[in-house]
Coordinates of C-alpha atoms and ligand atoms in Angstrom, one line a residue:
M1 CA -35.0 -6.8 -31.0
R2 CA -32.2 -4.4 -30.0
I3 CA -33.8 -2.0 -27.6
L4 CA -32.1 1.1 -26.2
I5 CA -33.6 2.5 -23.1
L6 CA -32.7 6.1 -22.2
G7 CA -33.2 6.9 -18.6
G8 CA -33.0 3.3 -17.7
D9 CA -32.1 3.9 -14.1
G10 CA -35.5 5.6 -13.5
Y11 CA -38.8 4.6 -11.9
L12 CA -40.1 3.4 -15.3
G13 CA -36.8 2.8 -17.1
W14 CA -35.4 0.0 -14.8
P15 CA -38.6 -2.1 -14.8
T16 CA -38.8 -1.6 -18.6
A17 CA -35.2 -2.9 -19.0
M18 CA -36.0 -6.0 -17.0
H19 CA -39.2 -6.6 -18.9
F20 CA -37.6 -6.4 -22.3
A21 CA -34.5 -8.4 -21.3
S22 CA -36.7 -11.2 -19.9
R23 CA -38.3 -11.5 -23.4
T24 CA -34.9 -12.2 -24.9
N25 CA -34.4 -8.8 -26.4
E26 CA -30.9 -7.3 -26.5
V27 CA -31.2 -4.4 -24.0
L28 CA -28.9 -1.4 -23.5
V29 CA -29.7 1.1 -20.8
V30 CA -28.3 4.6 -20.7
D31 CA -28.5 7.0 -17.7
N32 CA -26.5 9.8 -16.1
Y33 CA -28.0 9.5 -12.7
L34 CA -29.6 12.9 -12.9
R35 CA -32.6 11.8 -10.9
R36 CA -30.4 10.6 -8.1
L37 CA -28.4 13.8 -8.1
I38 CA -31.6 16.0 -8.0
A39 CA -33.0 13.8 -5.3
R40 CA -30.0 14.5 -3.2
E41 CA -29.9 18.2 -3.9
T42 CA -33.6 18.5 -2.9
S43 CA -33.6 16.0 0.0
S44 CA -36.1 13.9 -1.9
E45 CA -34.4 10.5 -1.6
P46 CA -36.5 7.4 -2.4
L47 CA -38.1 5.1 0.2
V48 CA -35.5 2.5 -0.4
D49 CA -31.9 3.1 -1.5
N50 CA -31.5 1.4 -4.9
P51 CA -28.3 -0.2 -6.1
N52 CA -26.6 1.5 -9.1
L53 CA -27.1 0.1 -12.6
E54 CA -24.1 -2.1 -12.6
E55 CA -25.2 -3.8 -9.3
R56 CA -28.9 -4.0 -10.5
A57 CA -27.8 -5.7 -13.7
R58 CA -25.6 -8.1 -11.8
I59 CA -28.5 -9.1 -9.4
F60 CA -30.9 -9.4 -12.3
A61 CA -28.5 -11.6 -14.3
A62 CA -27.9 -13.8 -11.2
A63 CA -31.7 -14.3 -10.8
T64 CA -32.7 -14.8 -14.4
N65 CA -29.6 -15.4 -16.6
Y66 CA -30.7 -12.4 -18.8
N67 CA -28.2 -9.6 -19.4
I68 CA -28.9 -5.9 -19.3
S69 CA -26.0 -3.8 -20.6
H70 CA -25.6 -0.2 -19.4
A71 CA -23.7 2.9 -20.3
I72 CA -23.4 5.9 -18.0
G73 CA -23.6 9.2 -20.0
D74 CA -25.6 12.3 -20.7
C75 CA -28.2 12.2 -23.5
S76 CA -27.8 15.9 -23.9
D77 CA -24.2 15.2 -25.0
F78 CA -24.5 14.5 -28.8
R79 CA -21.1 12.9 -29.1
F80 CA -22.0 10.4 -26.5
M81 CA -25.4 9.7 -28.1
E82 CA -23.8 9.3 -31.5
R83 CA -21.4 6.7 -30.2
I84 CA -24.2 4.7 -28.5
F85 CA -26.4 4.7 -31.6
R86 CA -23.5 3.9 -34.0
E87 CA -22.3 1.0 -31.9
F88 CA -25.6 -0.5 -30.7
Q89 CA -27.8 0.1 -33.8
P90 CA -31.1 0.0 -31.9
E91 CA -34.2 -1.0 -33.7
T92 CA -36.3 0.7 -31.0
V93 CA -35.3 3.5 -28.6
I94 CA -37.5 4.1 -25.6
H95 CA -36.8 7.7 -24.4
Y96 CA -37.5 8.2 -20.7
A97 CA -34.4 10.4 -20.1
E98 CA -35.9 13.6 -18.9
Q99 CA -36.3 15.7 -15.7
P100 CA -39.8 14.6 -14.8
S101 CA -40.8 16.6 -11.7
A102 CA -43.2 19.5 -12.2
P103 CA -42.5 21.0 -8.7
Y104 CA -38.7 20.9 -9.3
S105 CA -39.2 22.7 -12.6
M106 CA -41.0 25.5 -10.7
I107 CA -38.5 26.1 -7.9
G108 CA -36.6 28.9 -9.7
Y109 CA -34.5 29.9 -12.7
D110 CA -31.8 27.3 -12.3
Q111 CA -34.2 24.4 -11.9
A112 CA -36.4 25.6 -14.8
R113 CA -33.3 26.2 -17.0
R114 CA -31.9 22.7 -16.2
T115 CA -35.3 21.1 -17.0
L116 CA -35.7 23.0 -20.3
D117 CA -32.1 22.4 -21.4
N118 CA -32.0 18.7 -20.4
N119 CA -35.4 17.7 -21.7
L120 CA -35.2 19.4 -25.1
S121 CA -31.5 18.6 -25.7
A122 CA -32.1 14.9 -25.0
T123 CA -35.1 14.7 -27.4
F124 CA -33.3 16.7 -30.0
N125 CA -30.3 14.5 -29.8
V126 CA -32.4 11.3 -29.9
V127 CA -33.9 12.5 -33.2
W128 CA -30.5 13.5 -34.7
A129 CA -28.8 10.2 -33.5
V130 CA -31.6 8.3 -35.2
M131 CA -31.4 10.3 -38.4
S132 CA -27.6 10.1 -38.5
H133 CA -26.9 6.6 -37.3
S134 CA -30.0 4.4 -37.1
P135 CA -32.4 5.4 -39.8
G136 CA -35.6 3.4 -39.4
C137 CA -35.2 3.1 -35.6
H138 CA -38.6 3.6 -34.0
I139 CA -38.6 6.3 -31.3
I140 CA -41.0 5.6 -28.4
K141 CA -41.1 8.9 -26.4
L142 CA -42.7 9.4 -23.1
G143 CA -45.0 12.4 -23.1
T144 CA -47.6 13.2 -20.5
M145 CA -51.3 13.7 -20.3
G146 CA -50.4 17.0 -18.7
E147 CA -49.6 18.3 -22.1
Y148 CA -53.3 18.7 -22.8
G149 CA -54.0 20.4 -19.5
T150 CA -57.7 20.4 -18.4
P151 CA -59.7 21.9 -21.3
D152 CA -63.5 22.3 -21.1
I153 CA -63.9 20.0 -24.1
D154 CA -63.2 16.3 -24.7
I155 CA -59.5 15.5 -25.0
E156 CA -58.8 13.5 -28.2
E157 CA -55.9 11.1 -28.8
G158 CA -53.2 13.6 -30.0
W159 CA -55.1 15.2 -32.9
L160 CA -58.1 17.4 -33.4
E161 CA -59.9 18.0 -36.6
V162 CA -60.7 21.7 -36.9
E163 CA -63.3 23.2 -39.2
H164 CA -62.7 26.9 -40.0
N165 CA -64.5 29.1 -42.5
G166 CA -65.9 26.0 -44.2
R167 CA -62.6 24.1 -44.5
K168 CA -61.1 21.3 -42.4
E169 CA -57.7 20.2 -41.3
K170 CA -56.3 17.9 -38.6
F171 CA -53.8 19.5 -36.1
L172 CA -52.0 18.5 -33.0
Y173 CA -54.6 18.7 -30.2
P174 CA -54.2 22.2 -28.5
R175 CA -51.9 21.9 -25.5
Q176 CA -51.7 24.1 -22.4
A177 CA -49.5 22.6 -19.8
G178 CA -49.6 23.6 -16.1
S179 CA -45.8 23.6 -15.3
L180 CA -42.5 24.2 -17.0
Y181 CA -41.8 20.5 -16.9
H182 CA -45.1 19.7 -18.7
T183 CA -44.3 22.5 -21.2
T184 CA -41.0 20.9 -22.1
K185 CA -43.1 17.8 -23.1
V186 CA -45.3 20.0 -25.3
L187 CA -42.1 21.4 -27.0
D188 CA -40.7 17.8 -27.3
T189 CA -43.9 16.8 -29.2
D190 CA -43.5 19.8 -31.5
L191 CA -39.9 18.9 -32.2
L192 CA -40.8 15.3 -33.0
W193 CA -43.7 16.3 -35.2
F194 CA -41.3 18.7 -37.1
Y195 CA -38.8 15.9 -37.9
V196 CA -41.6 13.4 -38.7
R197 CA -42.9 15.8 -41.3
T198 CA -39.5 16.8 -42.7
A199 CA -37.3 13.7 -42.3
G200 CA -39.9 10.9 -42.2
I201 CA -38.7 9.4 -38.8
R202 CA -41.1 7.0 -37.0
V203 CA -42.3 8.1 -33.6
T204 CA -44.8 7.0 -31.0
D205 CA -45.5 9.7 -28.4
L206 CA -47.1 8.2 -25.3
M207 CA -49.2 10.7 -23.4
Q208 CA -48.9 9.0 -20.1
G209 CA -50.8 9.8 -16.9
P210 CA -49.3 9.4 -13.4
V211 CA -48.1 5.9 -12.7
Y212 CA -48.4 4.0 -9.5
G213 CA -47.0 0.8 -8.1
L214 CA -43.8 -1.0 -7.3
S215 CA -44.5 -4.5 -8.3
T216 CA -43.5 -6.0 -11.6
E217 CA -42.4 -9.5 -12.7
G218 CA -38.7 -8.4 -12.5
A219 CA -39.0 -6.2 -9.4
D220 CA -40.7 -9.1 -7.5
L221 CA -37.6 -11.3 -7.9
D222 CA -35.5 -9.5 -5.4
D223 CA -36.1 -6.4 -3.2
R224 CA -32.9 -4.9 -4.6
L225 CA -34.6 -4.9 -8.0
M226 CA -37.4 -2.6 -6.9
P227 CA -38.0 0.6 -8.9
N228 CA -36.9 3.8 -7.2
F229 CA -39.9 4.7 -5.2
H230 CA -40.5 8.3 -4.2
Y231 CA -43.1 9.6 -1.8
D232 CA -41.9 13.2 -1.4
D233 CA -43.5 16.4 -2.8
I234 CA -41.0 16.7 -5.6
F235 CA -40.8 13.3 -7.2
G236 CA -43.7 11.3 -5.6
T237 CA -46.7 10.8 -7.8
V238 CA -49.9 11.2 -5.9
I239 CA -51.0 7.5 -5.4
N240 CA -47.5 6.5 -4.3
R241 CA -47.4 9.4 -2.0
F242 CA -50.7 8.6 -0.4
L243 CA -49.7 5.0 0.1
V244 CA -46.6 6.0 2.0
Q245 CA -48.5 8.6 4.0
A246 CA -51.1 6.0 5.0
V247 CA -48.4 3.6 6.2
A248 CA -46.4 6.3 8.1
G249 CA -49.5 7.6 9.9
V250 CA -49.2 11.0 8.2
P251 CA -52.6 12.5 7.0
L252 CA -53.0 12.2 3.2
T253 CA -52.4 15.7 1.8
V254 CA -55.1 16.6 -0.7
Y255 CA -54.1 19.8 -2.5
G256 CA -57.0 22.3 -2.4
K257 CA -60.5 21.1 -3.1
G258 CA -59.2 17.7 -4.4
G259 CA -61.5 17.7 -7.5
Q260 CA -58.4 17.6 -9.8
T261 CA -59.0 14.6 -12.2
R262 CA -56.3 12.7 -14.0
G263 CA -55.9 9.4 -15.9
Y264 CA -53.8 6.9 -13.9
L265 CA -52.1 3.6 -14.7
N266 CA -50.4 0.7 -12.9
L267 CA -46.6 0.4 -13.5
K268 CA -47.3 -3.1 -15.0
D269 CA -49.4 -1.4 -17.6
T270 CA -46.7 1.1 -18.5
L271 CA -44.6 -2.0 -19.3
Q272 CA -47.4 -3.5 -21.4
C273 CA -47.9 -0.2 -23.3
V274 CA -44.3 0.3 -24.3
E275 CA -44.1 -3.4 -25.3
L276 CA -47.2 -3.1 -27.5
A277 CA -45.9 0.2 -29.0
A278 CA -42.6 -1.5 -29.8
A279 CA -44.2 -4.6 -31.2
K280 CA -46.2 -2.5 -33.7
S281 CA -44.0 0.3 -34.7
A282 CA -45.3 3.7 -36.0
K283 CA -44.8 3.9 -39.8
A284 CA -42.0 6.0 -41.4
G285 CA -43.3 9.6 -41.4
E286 CA -45.9 8.9 -38.7
L287 CA -46.3 10.6 -35.4
R288 CA -48.5 8.2 -33.5
I289 CA -49.9 9.6 -30.3
L290 CA -51.5 7.3 -27.7
N291 CA -53.1 8.4 -24.5
Q292 CA -51.6 6.1 -21.9
F293 CA -53.8 5.6 -18.8
T294 CA -56.4 3.1 -17.8
E295 CA -58.9 5.0 -15.5
T296 CA -59.5 8.4 -14.2
F297 CA -59.9 9.5 -10.6
T298 CA -60.2 12.8 -8.6
V299 CA -57.7 13.3 -5.9
N300 CA -60.5 13.0 -3.4
E301 CA -61.5 9.6 -4.7
L302 CA -57.9 8.4 -4.5
A303 CA -57.6 9.6 -0.9
D304 CA -60.9 8.0 0.1
R305 CA -60.0 4.7 -1.4
V306 CA -56.5 4.6 0.2
R307 CA -58.1 5.5 3.5
R308 CA -60.8 2.8 3.3
V309 CA -58.3 0.1 2.4
G310 CA -55.7 1.4 4.9
D311 CA -58.3 1.3 7.7
E312 CA -59.2 -2.3 6.8
L313 CA -55.5 -3.1 7.3
G314 CA -55.7 -1.3 10.7
L315 CA -53.7 1.7 9.6
K316 CA -56.0 4.5 10.9
V317 CA -55.6 6.8 7.9
A318 CA -56.6 10.5 8.0
I319 CA -57.1 13.0 5.1
E320 CA -56.1 16.6 5.3
S321 CA -56.7 19.3 2.8
V322 CA -53.7 21.7 2.4
A323 CA -53.4 24.9 0.4
N324 CA -52.8 24.0 -3.2
P325 CA -49.2 24.9 -4.1
R326 CA -49.9 24.6 -7.8
K327 CA -51.9 26.8 -10.2
E328 CA -54.5 24.4 -11.5
A329 CA -58.3 24.0 -11.7
E330 CA -59.5 22.1 -8.6
E331 CA -62.8 21.2 -10.1
H332 CA -63.1 20.8 -13.9
Y333 CA -64.4 18.8 -16.8
Y334 CA -62.2 15.9 -17.9
N335 CA -63.0 13.4 -20.6
P336 CA -59.9 12.1 -22.4
A337 CA -60.1 9.4 -25.1
H338 CA -57.9 6.4 -24.6
S339 CA -58.8 3.6 -27.0
G340 CA -55.5 3.4 -29.0
L341 CA -53.6 1.2 -26.6
L342 CA -56.6 -0.9 -25.8
D343 CA -56.9 -1.5 -29.6
L344 CA -53.3 -2.6 -29.6
G345 CA -54.1 -5.2 -27.0
L346 CA -53.6 -3.5 -23.6
K347 CA -55.2 -5.6 -20.8
P348 CA -55.5 -3.1 -17.9
H349 CA -54.6 -3.8 -14.3
Y350 CA -57.2 -1.6 -12.5
L351 CA -56.7 0.1 -9.1
T352 CA -58.8 -2.4 -7.1
D353 CA -58.9 -2.6 -3.3
D354 CA -56.7 -5.7 -3.5
V355 CA -54.1 -3.8 -5.5
I356 CA -54.1 -1.0 -3.0
A357 CA -53.9 -3.5 -0.1
D358 CA -51.0 -5.3 -1.8
M359 CA -49.1 -2.0 -2.3
L360 CA -49.7 -1.0 1.3
E361 CA -48.4 -4.4 2.5
R362 CA -45.3 -4.0 0.4
I363 CA -44.6 -0.6 1.9
I364 CA -45.2 -1.5 5.6
P365 CA -41.8 -3.2 6.1
Y366 CA -40.2 0.2 5.2
R367 CA -42.3 2.3 7.6
K368 CA -39.3 3.3 9.7
S369 CA -37.5 4.7 6.6
V370 CA -40.3 7.2 5.9
D371 CA -39.1 10.8 6.5
A372 CA -42.3 12.8 7.2
E373 CA -40.4 16.1 6.5
K374 CA -40.4 15.2 2.8
I375 CA -44.2 15.0 2.4
M376 CA -45.6 18.5 2.8
P377 CA -45.4 20.7 -0.4
R378 CA -42.2 22.7 -0.4
V379 CA -42.6 24.3 -3.9
R380 CA -45.3 26.9 -4.7
W381 CA -46.1 27.9 -8.3
S382 CA -46.1 31.6 -7.2
Ligands
NAD401 N1 -43.7 8.3 -13.6 C1 -44.8 8.9 -14.1 O1 -45.9 8.9 -13.4 C2 -44.8 9.6 -15.4 C3 -46.0 10.0 -15.9 C4 -46.0 10.6 -17.2 C5 -44.8 10.7 -17.9 N2 -43.6 10.3 -17.4 C6 -42.4 10.4 -18.2 O2 -41.8 9.1 -18.2 C7 -40.4 9.3 -18.2 C8 -39.8 8.4 -17.1 O3 -40.3 8.9 -15.9 P1 -39.8 8.3 -14.5 O4 -40.9 8.5 -13.5 O5 -39.2 7.0 -14.7 O6 -38.7 9.4 -14.1 P2 -37.3 9.1 -13.5 O7 -36.7 10.4 -13.1 O8 -37.3 8.1 -12.4 O9 -36.5 8.5 -14.7 C9 -35.8 9.3 -15.7 C10 -34.4 8.8 -15.8 O10 -33.7 9.6 -16.8 C11 -32.5 9.9 -16.4 N3 -32.1 11.1 -17.1 C12 -32.6 12.3 -17.1 N4 -32.0 13.1 -18.0 C13 -31.0 12.4 -18.5 C14 -29.9 12.7 -19.4 N5 -29.8 13.9 -20.0 N6 -29.1 11.7 -19.8 C15 -29.2 10.5 -19.3 N7 -30.2 10.1 -18.4 C16 -31.0 11.1 -18.0 C17 -32.6 10.1 -14.9 O11 -31.4 10.0 -14.2 C18 -33.6 9.1 -14.5 O12 -33.0 7.9 -14.1 C19 -40.1 10.8 -18.1 O13 -39.8 11.3 -19.3 C20 -41.4 11.3 -17.5 O14 -41.6 12.6 -17.9 C21 -43.6 9.7 -16.1

């Protein structure tokens, strides 16, 4: 299969590229290094300095004999996107190329504007590049479980049947995001749904929960192939952040009461999910929505587990509640469906004590690189 990966330099994009290339697919990765730029602008550099795409592809090819091609360019530039689609003719495009940080999108006007423009333009251009140059290409788009928010009813997988005045119809499940970043994902879904209805494109929109981990088949070949691993308040997702805090001897920062519940998944399962979605494409004129996570935890549960396993490794982990910088429910009902990917064949890697211990042990050698200044929340919602 010819697979185009947009945002292929990212935390998920690079491991995805190695995964598909190792299964003898033809892989082209596109990125404009926006993440690296924003990380520098906000002093949120990752734990380890990752080589650029050219270097990563060279190291990977030397280790495996599989090639990953790459192109540096901006997905919000339609002329660039046209050229990529016309020349590569992808059968599947995996679209990761967005500004993914909720705190960054809440800093102020410039950051909100950049997030809105970048994310919506990239998605709009993917749709138009497919319609204009690769009709039939399956779009796999990364959405987020954050699109649904935390409603006081069960969360369905993308759709909700509504009965009103004795009549019924199925609609997109109501969405109420908690940050501007998450709101761009809601708007992306609406754009995709519009073009599915009107142009008959085929789309899988993956409502993904926060991802954790740094080990994959490809990343384990060479330390230089590790995904970019952030532990700061801007880009670090909560489990990755807690692991680094535990190793660095910084108390785990629980925001507010810590009852916030989300659906999480291992990086290895992100790779499985996109592979399963690619293997069984959405149909022409179908917006297939799948909730992509394997288990739910409160923030307090995560902190307790990292502390327990960290203590067993002799790390002396403390937990500290800090004022919540976000506007969000700190205790709430949360019951999202997630059977679609299991039905497609997902075999989850759960967050066991062994998995936590393994991640901590992988981070310990980098302890001296941790900058504790990057950990405390620097962005408040208001
Ligand atoms: N990591 C998670 O826990 C998580 C959870 C839910 C959803 N997601 C979504 O998955 C996708 C990937 O997330 P990630 O954690 O790998 O983020 P990331 O920032 O590490 O990767 C995104 C990549 O896209 C690139 N990019 C952004 N805009 C671009 C543009 N206009 N042109 C070209 N490249 C561009 C960035 O430079 C970056 O390398 C994002 O859409 C994110 O919203 C991630």
